Amino acid sequence: MVDLPPEIWCHIIRYLSLATLQSLYEVNRIFFDLAMDEKYRVITFDRVDNYLLRMLHSLRNIDIARRVRTFSVTPHLFHELEFVEENEESEASDAGKRWAFSNVLRRMIKHVGSRRQHQTRKREKHSIFSKSSVHVTEALLVIMPLLTNIHEFSMDWDFFNDFPAPYIDVLWPCISQTLQDLRLCVTTTKLNSMFPLPVVALPHVRNLRIIIKCHHSPADELANAQVAVASFVNWIKDSLESLSVRCMPMHDMSLFYENLGHFEHLSSMDLDLSLPAPLPPDKPIRSTLFIQQHGQTVRNLSLLTSLPLTPWSSYQFTFSNLKLSNLQSLTMSAEIMAMSWEHTLAFLKGHAAVLESLEIDGPIAPSELARLLSILNHRNPACILSKFSVSLYQLDSRLVANFAEDLQRLKVLKLQIGKIACETMFSITPGQFFPGHLPPSEDVHPFINELRTYESLAKWDLRDITIQRRSCCGELVLWNLMRFCADHIRAISSFAENGDMDIPDPPNTRPKFDGEYCPDGRVACAYGLDGETW
């Protein structure tokens, strides 16, 4: 075996298929442990099925339980199971009363089944019992104390009534000393009852993501939930480095930001800034004040929206007078830029000397992109932008050339496009194998010939490129188009930030979904089938 550190082998094993992983069990003890670590590294209990039953049995083994690093649980599914059982018992009782006489007659005339059939019925009965809420809850109570190496924990609580889940209370003390990443997607009702947690401290939590579910919640319940969450965030402030906050549906989160303290190590923020109604003109924008309060520590900032900008909605944020002296990465919604272009451009101009990565979520118009590149470009020697991601309605050769001329020192470019445009014909939606023909073939799309005329592409120092578009229910990577760009932008050595220029086979895989219809709502999924190859 090659003499590599265990950490390197762990990383390599994560890229292996399940079949290859299983073949490692018999190689030697080291590979057996590595394969077992990978098999049980991530455990997710989000449905009641055979996987859940197998894991409940396997995790009773201490040697297996200690290998779990990431654990996700959805408690309301087990609670729903109780209602299913009650309904089944009620229906069975009613049916028994209605058909009692018929059942007696059937038993009298039916031949007694064989021993094998009897054993089958016993197994079926045992299977039904194994999926009962009582059995699942008892099994969870047994395995929770054994999960002592959890680094990431996620909980999705979707019920607005506060039902008992004793296994969660048992889990918190067991993971308190190892937990580093915490994700909570919880209703306001549960948030108001779960804090404070039944532990003394969570000393190593670095990353926190909280989604507050508040459908039809009373105003006082939402307000209390914001205060409770803020109190919890303050409780882990000594170790917290990354904070992500959402509210579904979005509401004014001013009370949450108002109750937050100062965080010495907070370097990443991911905030949803949507508002169902504009704030009063005299009300301070608490989210902006909170961001500015951490202007010396914030390096990664994500400002997204879940609601479109309308006359009846707004955003609880402004770039006006905002100064983040160490900001390295900024992700923002196009709607936030549109709310105040002057403030946005002034902010970007003032941070050009520190901003290394800019990602714009949502399409922007050509005129808006031109304004952006007039402020943020490498003609300014102080500008250090090395990664740029933007969504465009359509891509044409002149636009690619503009990127090469305005952002000569750019290393990573990610484009989300809708169509391919050219000067001599109408725009088209590119298929996943576009362009299907390249010179010297005569059947070449004009975009290809136009792009070949720009000499600035050969001098561009771009190292990585990604071009993709939306196709039905997922994102479609245009590998062939990226390959063509690499032929003319000679510095490119990587596609889609993979570190190489290999094109997977198949190039795109349709997103997985359950049921007859695709997530896009169509009866027949059109992923990868739309667009023109040319």
XYZ file of N, CA, C and O in Angstrom, residues 42 75 157 187 238 281 305 504:
32
model
N -21.972 9.681 7.264
C -23.175 10.521 7.194
C -24.403 9.643 7.395
O -24.623 8.690 6.638
N -37.688 14.768 13.343
C -38.523 14.166 14.388
C -40.002 14.082 14.047
O -40.682 13.152 14.493
N -37.668 20.363 11.954
C -38.879 20.225 12.768
C -40.004 20.994 12.070
O -40.005 22.207 12.042
N -39.794 25.276 13.603
C -40.942 26.177 13.709
C -40.790 27.099 14.915
O -40.041 26.814 15.850
N -18.405 32.921 21.493
C -16.955 32.805 21.640
C -16.315 31.947 20.547
O -15.126 32.112 20.249
N -39.733 54.762 7.311
C -38.525 55.544 6.969
C -37.640 55.867 8.165
O -36.421 55.986 8.033
N -32.131 36.992 -1.375
C -33.538 37.344 -1.169
C -34.415 36.168 -1.566
O -34.094 35.412 -2.480
N -17.118 14.574 -17.719
C -17.683 13.321 -17.188
C -18.535 12.609 -18.225
O -18.979 13.197 -19.213
